[in-house]
Amino acid sequence: MASKLLRLDKAVSHSFEVSRKEAVFLIRDGAVSVAGEIVCDPAFKISADTPLELDGNEFTAQETMRKRVFMLNKPQGYVCADRDNRYLTVSSIFSGESHYLDLHCAGRLDVDTTGFVIVTDDGDLSHRITSPRANVEKVYIACVKNPIEERCIERFLSGLKHPEEDKPYKSAKLEIISEKVGKVTVTEGRYHEVKRLFECVGNEVLELKRVKIGALDLDESLQEGEYRELSEEEIALMFK
Ligand code: URA
């Protein structure tokens, strides 16, 4: 398989954590060598293993184009999108990371849902997190309007069918934390899934927070709107 080509300015921006604009400036200024030759064209295409040099630092895109994975504690009022006419976007929280061109949310939370969102430039990883086939558990704490009845545990497990959905949900786990607070574990991540599960049993979600993906808990030291990069070990925990 032919190796994927990428633009020189993208590789420099990623490798040195400078903006794309700064990378273009450095390249036009003749500061970057490609396989020993100065290249001043930011759009010049290189492959991942092409040797590059900037300010005496040698690197290849392969070594430096490490994919980034961030844990965000999403606040209310933000949509998991790049642009929106009505609401603030998760992208705006990450404006300081604009050198990562392909940052996106691995799965969406509703605008009024808070908590754990993975933001990454690794498309394969987001697919592994969101694909219903991967069965990655997502855990939510839901505050609801009416007392949660014991029999709902069995109903959630059985695979509920919402009138606005064509097919039933996969089995979901419900743990009653207190009279009006439930912990719900789902693996599908369908549209409004947790809210609709409660609707199916005649209840209504008033507040919803995602607290866990796989075996990785939301870092509660992150204030809403804060994020941090995850370690390899933490990333692996999502698939345990
Ligand atoms: N289920 C919902 O209903 N909303 C979310 O944001 C996530 C899961």
mmCIF file of C-alpha atoms and ligand atoms in Angstrom:
data_model
loop_
_atom_site.group_PDB
_atom_site.id
_atom_site.type_symbol
_atom_site.label_atom_id
_atom_site.label_comp_id
_atom_site.label_asym_id
_atom_site.label_seq_id
_atom_site.Cartn_x
_atom_site.Cartn_y
_atom_site.Cartn_z
ATOM 1 C CA MET A 1 0.000 0.000 0.000
ATOM 2 C CA ALA A 2 1.367 3.419 -0.966
ATOM 3 C CA SER A 3 2.204 5.467 2.119
ATOM 4 C CA LYS A 4 -0.013 8.484 2.723
ATOM 5 C CA LEU A 5 1.438 11.837 1.670
ATOM 6 C CA LEU A 6 0.987 14.923 3.784
ATOM 7 C CA ARG A 7 1.710 18.610 3.475
ATOM 8 C CA LEU A 8 4.955 19.926 4.852
ATOM 9 C CA ASP A 9 3.261 22.743 6.827
ATOM 10 C CA LYS A 10 0.977 20.238 8.542
ATOM 11 C CA ALA A 11 3.941 18.071 9.570
ATOM 12 C CA VAL A 12 5.890 21.069 10.912
ATOM 13 C CA SER A 13 2.876 22.483 12.740
ATOM 14 C CA HIS A 14 2.147 19.130 14.386
ATOM 15 C CA SER A 15 5.744 18.333 15.213
ATOM 16 C CA PHE A 16 6.626 21.626 16.839
ATOM 17 C CA GLU A 17 3.212 22.536 18.193
ATOM 18 C CA VAL A 18 3.147 25.801 16.288
ATOM 19 C CA SER A 19 0.151 27.131 14.410
ATOM 20 C CA ARG A 20 -0.252 26.298 10.743
ATOM 21 C CA LYS A 21 0.437 29.997 10.017
ATOM 22 C CA GLU A 22 3.728 29.908 11.926
ATOM 23 C CA ALA A 23 4.696 26.691 10.142
ATOM 24 C CA VAL A 24 4.069 28.352 6.775
ATOM 25 C CA PHE A 25 6.202 31.294 7.862
ATOM 26 C CA LEU A 26 9.094 29.049 8.936
ATOM 27 C CA ILE A 27 8.963 27.096 5.689
ATOM 28 C CA ARG A 28 8.790 30.207 3.487
ATOM 29 C CA ASP A 29 11.713 31.586 5.495
ATOM 30 C CA GLY A 30 13.836 28.612 4.414
ATOM 31 C CA ALA A 31 14.105 27.171 7.933
ATOM 32 C CA VAL A 32 12.968 23.674 6.961
ATOM 33 C CA SER A 33 14.974 21.053 5.053
ATOM 34 C CA VAL A 34 13.421 18.027 3.428
ATOM 35 C CA ALA A 35 15.838 15.133 2.901
ATOM 36 C CA GLY A 36 18.738 17.583 3.145
ATOM 37 C CA GLU A 37 17.328 20.237 0.777
ATOM 38 C CA ILE A 38 15.688 23.495 1.876
ATOM 39 C CA VAL A 39 12.044 23.506 0.730
ATOM 40 C CA CYS A 40 10.136 26.815 0.803
ATOM 41 C CA ASP A 41 6.774 25.510 -0.419
ATOM 42 C CA PRO A 42 4.381 24.866 2.513
ATOM 43 C CA ALA A 43 2.220 22.627 0.299
ATOM 44 C CA PHE A 44 5.167 20.372 -0.592
ATOM 45 C CA LYS A 45 4.082 16.745 -0.098
ATOM 46 C CA ILE A 46 6.146 14.413 2.029
ATOM 47 C CA SER A 47 5.656 10.888 3.236
ATOM 48 C CA ALA A 48 5.622 9.973 6.900
ATOM 49 C CA ASP A 49 9.214 8.722 6.888
ATOM 50 C CA THR A 50 10.805 11.612 4.932
ATOM 51 C CA PRO A 51 13.692 13.058 7.000
ATOM 52 C CA LEU A 52 13.029 16.694 7.934
ATOM 53 C CA GLU A 53 15.125 19.273 9.743
ATOM 54 C CA LEU A 54 14.228 22.494 11.511
ATOM 55 C CA ASP A 55 16.672 24.535 13.584
ATOM 56 C CA GLY A 56 19.063 21.603 13.768
ATOM 57 C CA ASN A 57 16.309 19.239 14.960
ATOM 58 C CA GLU A 58 15.897 16.186 12.796
ATOM 59 C CA PHE A 59 12.567 14.439 12.723
ATOM 60 C CA THR A 60 10.160 12.519 10.588
ATOM 61 C CA ALA A 61 6.433 13.097 10.553
ATOM 62 C CA GLN A 62 6.008 9.445 11.565
ATOM 63 C CA GLU A 63 7.864 10.076 14.813
ATOM 64 C CA THR A 64 6.155 13.330 15.590
ATOM 65 C CA MET A 65 2.616 13.020 14.235
ATOM 66 C CA ARG A 66 1.547 11.325 17.412
ATOM 67 C CA LYS A 67 -2.198 11.284 17.696
ATOM 68 C CA ARG A 68 -3.563 13.283 20.589
ATOM 69 C CA VAL A 69 -6.358 12.187 22.848
ATOM 70 C CA PHE A 70 -7.904 14.622 25.313
ATOM 71 C CA MET A 71 -10.444 14.127 28.086
ATOM 72 C CA LEU A 72 -12.839 17.076 28.310
ATOM 73 C CA ASN A 73 -15.299 17.786 31.095
ATOM 74 C CA LYS A 74 -17.980 19.312 28.865
ATOM 75 C CA PRO A 75 -20.052 22.121 30.333
ATOM 76 C CA GLN A 76 -23.756 22.631 29.636
ATOM 77 C CA GLY A 77 -24.589 24.850 26.682
ATOM 78 C CA TYR A 78 -21.852 23.521 24.394
ATOM 79 C CA VAL A 79 -22.437 21.386 21.321
ATOM 80 C CA CYS A 80 -20.040 18.679 20.182
ATOM 81 C CA ALA A 81 -19.429 20.352 16.825
ATOM 82 C CA ASP A 82 -17.038 22.642 14.987
ATOM 83 C CA ARG A 83 -19.609 25.311 14.201
ATOM 84 C CA ASP A 84 -23.077 26.145 15.373
ATOM 85 C CA ASN A 85 -25.384 29.100 14.886
ATOM 86 C CA ARG A 86 -27.030 28.889 18.290
ATOM 87 C CA TYR A 87 -24.627 27.422 20.788
ATOM 88 C CA LEU A 88 -21.009 27.560 21.855
ATOM 89 C CA THR A 89 -18.959 24.695 20.454
ATOM 90 C CA VAL A 90 -16.529 22.222 21.991
ATOM 91 C CA SER A 91 -14.141 23.312 19.216
ATOM 92 C CA SER A 92 -13.988 26.772 20.742
ATOM 93 C CA ILE A 93 -12.710 25.244 23.999
ATOM 94 C CA PHE A 94 -9.861 23.737 21.972
ATOM 95 C CA SER A 95 -8.979 26.880 20.019
ATOM 96 C CA GLY A 96 -5.508 26.809 21.646
ATOM 97 C CA GLU A 97 -4.898 23.418 20.006
ATOM 98 C CA SER A 98 -5.677 24.645 16.495
ATOM 99 C CA HIS A 99 -2.451 23.115 15.160
ATOM 100 C CA TYR A 100 -4.223 19.755 15.375
ATOM 101 C CA LEU A 101 -6.243 19.992 12.241
ATOM 102 C CA ASP A 102 -8.528 17.048 12.642
ATOM 103 C CA LEU A 103 -9.608 17.418 16.255
ATOM 104 C CA HIS A 104 -13.141 16.194 16.754
ATOM 105 C CA CYS A 105 -15.374 14.732 19.461
ATOM 106 C CA ALA A 106 -15.468 10.950 19.622
ATOM 107 C CA GLY A 107 -19.228 10.749 19.984
ATOM 108 C CA ARG A 108 -21.635 13.535 20.867
ATOM 109 C CA LEU A 109 -23.241 14.596 24.073
ATOM 110 C CA ASP A 110 -26.404 16.688 23.923
ATOM 111 C CA VAL A 111 -26.029 20.421 24.464
ATOM 112 C CA ASP A 112 -27.424 20.127 28.007
ATOM 113 C CA THR A 113 -25.408 17.020 28.947
ATOM 114 C CA THR A 114 -22.184 17.539 30.866
ATOM 115 C CA GLY A 115 -19.137 15.389 31.499
ATOM 116 C CA PHE A 116 -16.697 13.116 29.778
ATOM 117 C CA VAL A 117 -16.011 13.688 26.085
ATOM 118 C CA ILE A 118 -13.003 12.373 24.195
ATOM 119 C CA VAL A 119 -11.584 14.953 21.793
ATOM 120 C CA THR A 120 -8.975 13.563 19.439
ATOM 121 C CA ASP A 121 -7.398 13.780 16.002
ATOM 122 C CA ASP A 122 -7.320 9.983 15.807
ATOM 123 C CA GLY A 123 -10.223 8.899 13.593
ATOM 124 C CA ASP A 124 -9.606 5.188 14.192
ATOM 125 C CA LEU A 125 -9.746 5.661 17.930
ATOM 126 C CA SER A 126 -13.015 7.591 17.777
ATOM 127 C CA HIS A 127 -14.496 4.866 15.645
ATOM 128 C CA ARG A 128 -13.449 2.263 18.205
ATOM 129 C CA ILE A 129 -15.081 4.286 20.983
ATOM 130 C CA THR A 130 -18.335 5.030 19.178
ATOM 131 C CA SER A 131 -18.999 1.948 17.068
ATOM 132 C CA PRO A 132 -21.888 0.002 18.630
ATOM 133 C CA ARG A 133 -20.089 -3.187 17.620
ATOM 134 C CA ALA A 134 -17.136 -2.291 19.822
ATOM 135 C CA ASN A 135 -19.417 -2.461 22.870
ATOM 136 C CA VAL A 136 -17.531 0.210 24.769
ATOM 137 C CA GLU A 137 -19.565 1.041 27.859
ATOM 138 C CA LYS A 138 -20.537 4.650 28.539
ATOM 139 C CA VAL A 139 -21.742 5.423 32.019
ATOM 140 C CA TYR A 140 -24.070 8.311 32.883
ATOM 141 C CA ILE A 141 -25.499 9.742 36.058
ATOM 142 C CA ALA A 142 -29.061 10.855 35.426
ATOM 143 C CA CYS A 143 -31.150 13.033 37.739
ATOM 144 C CA VAL A 144 -34.770 12.375 36.902
ATOM 145 C CA LYS A 145 -38.168 13.907 37.625
ATOM 146 C CA ASN A 146 -39.985 10.999 39.236
ATOM 147 C CA PRO A 147 -38.799 8.320 41.683
ATOM 148 C CA ILE A 148 -37.088 5.429 39.865
ATOM 149 C CA GLU A 149 -38.937 2.174 40.365
ATOM 150 C CA GLU A 150 -37.057 -1.104 41.001
ATOM 151 C CA ARG A 151 -38.812 -2.749 38.067
ATOM 152 C CA CYS A 152 -37.072 -0.304 35.699
ATOM 153 C CA ILE A 153 -33.815 -2.203 36.227
ATOM 154 C CA GLU A 154 -35.298 -5.258 34.516
ATOM 155 C CA ARG A 155 -36.952 -3.148 31.810
ATOM 156 C CA PHE A 156 -33.682 -1.361 30.922
ATOM 157 C CA LEU A 157 -31.947 -4.761 30.751
ATOM 158 C CA SER A 158 -34.630 -6.199 28.492
ATOM 159 C CA GLY A 159 -33.953 -3.703 25.642
ATOM 160 C CA LEU A 160 -36.546 -0.945 25.549
ATOM 161 C CA LYS A 161 -38.199 0.323 22.365
ATOM 162 C CA HIS A 162 -38.856 4.077 22.074
ATOM 163 C CA PRO A 163 -41.773 5.155 19.826
ATOM 164 C CA GLU A 164 -39.470 7.394 17.782
ATOM 165 C CA GLU A 165 -36.957 4.616 17.146
ATOM 166 C CA ASP A 166 -37.265 1.822 14.595
ATOM 167 C CA LYS A 167 -35.529 -0.793 16.677
ATOM 168 C CA PRO A 168 -35.193 -1.435 20.399
ATOM 169 C CA TYR A 169 -32.164 -0.337 22.346
ATOM 170 C CA LYS A 170 -29.569 -2.855 23.337
ATOM 171 C CA SER A 171 -29.749 -3.977 26.915
ATOM 172 C CA ALA A 172 -28.785 -1.152 29.320
ATOM 173 C CA LYS A 173 -27.779 -1.363 32.969
ATOM 174 C CA LEU A 174 -29.578 0.776 35.508
ATOM 175 C CA GLU A 175 -28.398 1.183 39.062
ATOM 176 C CA ILE A 176 -30.570 3.149 41.452
ATOM 177 C CA ILE A 177 -28.316 5.545 43.363
ATOM 178 C CA SER A 178 -31.102 7.354 45.190
ATOM 179 C CA GLU A 179 -34.817 7.956 44.729
ATOM 180 C CA LYS A 180 -34.356 10.229 41.695
ATOM 181 C CA VAL A 181 -30.784 9.501 40.629
ATOM 182 C CA GLY A 182 -29.786 6.589 38.421
ATOM 183 C CA LYS A 183 -26.514 5.317 36.996
ATOM 184 C CA VAL A 184 -27.034 4.087 33.444
ATOM 185 C CA THR A 185 -24.573 2.087 31.348
ATOM 186 C CA VAL A 186 -25.105 1.876 27.595
ATOM 187 C CA THR A 187 -22.980 0.588 24.736
ATOM 188 C CA GLU A 188 -24.715 2.016 21.678
ATOM 189 C CA GLY A 189 -24.666 5.784 22.078
ATOM 190 C CA ARG A 190 -27.795 6.392 20.026
ATOM 191 C CA TYR A 191 -29.423 9.835 19.777
ATOM 192 C CA HIS A 192 -30.775 10.940 23.191
ATOM 193 C CA GLU A 193 -30.431 7.328 24.292
ATOM 194 C CA VAL A 194 -30.435 7.775 28.062
ATOM 195 C CA LYS A 195 -33.193 10.393 27.965
ATOM 196 C CA ARG A 196 -35.305 8.140 25.785
ATOM 197 C CA LEU A 197 -34.701 5.069 27.963
ATOM 198 C CA PHE A 198 -36.196 6.987 30.873
ATOM 199 C CA GLU A 199 -39.042 8.239 28.665
ATOM 200 C CA CYS A 200 -39.845 4.601 27.895
ATOM 201 C CA VAL A 201 -40.495 4.015 31.581
ATOM 202 C CA GLY A 202 -42.556 7.192 32.023
ATOM 203 C CA ASN A 203 -39.811 9.294 33.558
ATOM 204 C CA GLU A 204 -37.868 12.374 32.447
ATOM 205 C CA VAL A 205 -34.175 13.184 32.654
ATOM 206 C CA LEU A 206 -33.578 16.600 34.205
ATOM 207 C CA GLU A 207 -29.780 16.462 34.320
ATOM 208 C CA LEU A 208 -27.329 14.139 32.664
ATOM 209 C CA LYS A 209 -23.600 13.712 33.090
ATOM 210 C CA ARG A 210 -21.280 11.176 31.458
ATOM 211 C CA VAL A 211 -18.820 9.944 34.063
ATOM 212 C CA LYS A 212 -17.045 6.974 32.501
ATOM 213 C CA ILE A 213 -16.012 5.443 29.168
ATOM 214 C CA GLY A 214 -14.976 1.785 29.333
ATOM 215 C CA ALA A 215 -13.005 1.504 32.581
ATOM 216 C CA LEU A 216 -11.788 5.112 32.444
ATOM 217 C CA ASP A 217 -13.433 7.525 34.886
ATOM 218 C CA LEU A 218 -13.850 11.222 34.232
ATOM 219 C CA ASP A 219 -11.082 12.992 36.125
ATOM 220 C CA GLU A 220 -13.151 14.889 38.662
ATOM 221 C CA SER A 221 -10.295 17.351 39.211
ATOM 222 C CA LEU A 222 -11.162 18.765 35.779
ATOM 223 C CA GLN A 223 -13.561 21.661 36.181
ATOM 224 C CA GLU A 224 -16.298 21.952 33.571
ATOM 225 C CA GLY A 225 -14.692 23.341 30.414
ATOM 226 C CA GLU A 226 -11.250 21.979 31.330
ATOM 227 C CA TYR A 227 -9.431 19.216 29.518
ATOM 228 C CA ARG A 228 -6.180 17.299 29.629
ATOM 229 C CA GLU A 229 -4.313 14.877 27.444
ATOM 230 C CA LEU A 230 -4.647 11.161 28.223
ATOM 231 C CA SER A 231 -1.741 8.760 28.689
ATOM 232 C CA GLU A 232 -1.471 5.536 26.684
ATOM 233 C CA GLU A 233 -2.508 3.602 29.799
ATOM 234 C CA GLU A 234 -5.622 5.717 30.230
ATOM 235 C CA ILE A 235 -6.542 5.311 26.561
ATOM 236 C CA ALA A 236 -6.192 1.535 26.914
ATOM 237 C CA LEU A 237 -8.549 1.583 29.916
ATOM 238 C CA MET A 238 -11.410 2.670 27.663
ATOM 239 C CA PHE A 239 -11.204 -0.693 25.890
ATOM 240 C CA LYS A 240 -10.991 -2.901 28.996
HETATM 241 N N1 URA B 1 -27.947 10.007 26.138
HETATM 242 C C1 URA B 1 -28.649 11.152 26.068
HETATM 243 O O1 URA B 1 -29.857 11.146 26.135
HETATM 244 N N2 URA B 1 -27.987 12.288 25.901
HETATM 245 C C2 URA B 1 -26.625 12.375 25.833
HETATM 246 O O2 URA B 1 -26.068 13.464 25.710
HETATM 247 C C3 URA B 1 -25.914 11.173 25.917
HETATM 248 C C4 URA B 1 -26.601 9.996 26.072
#
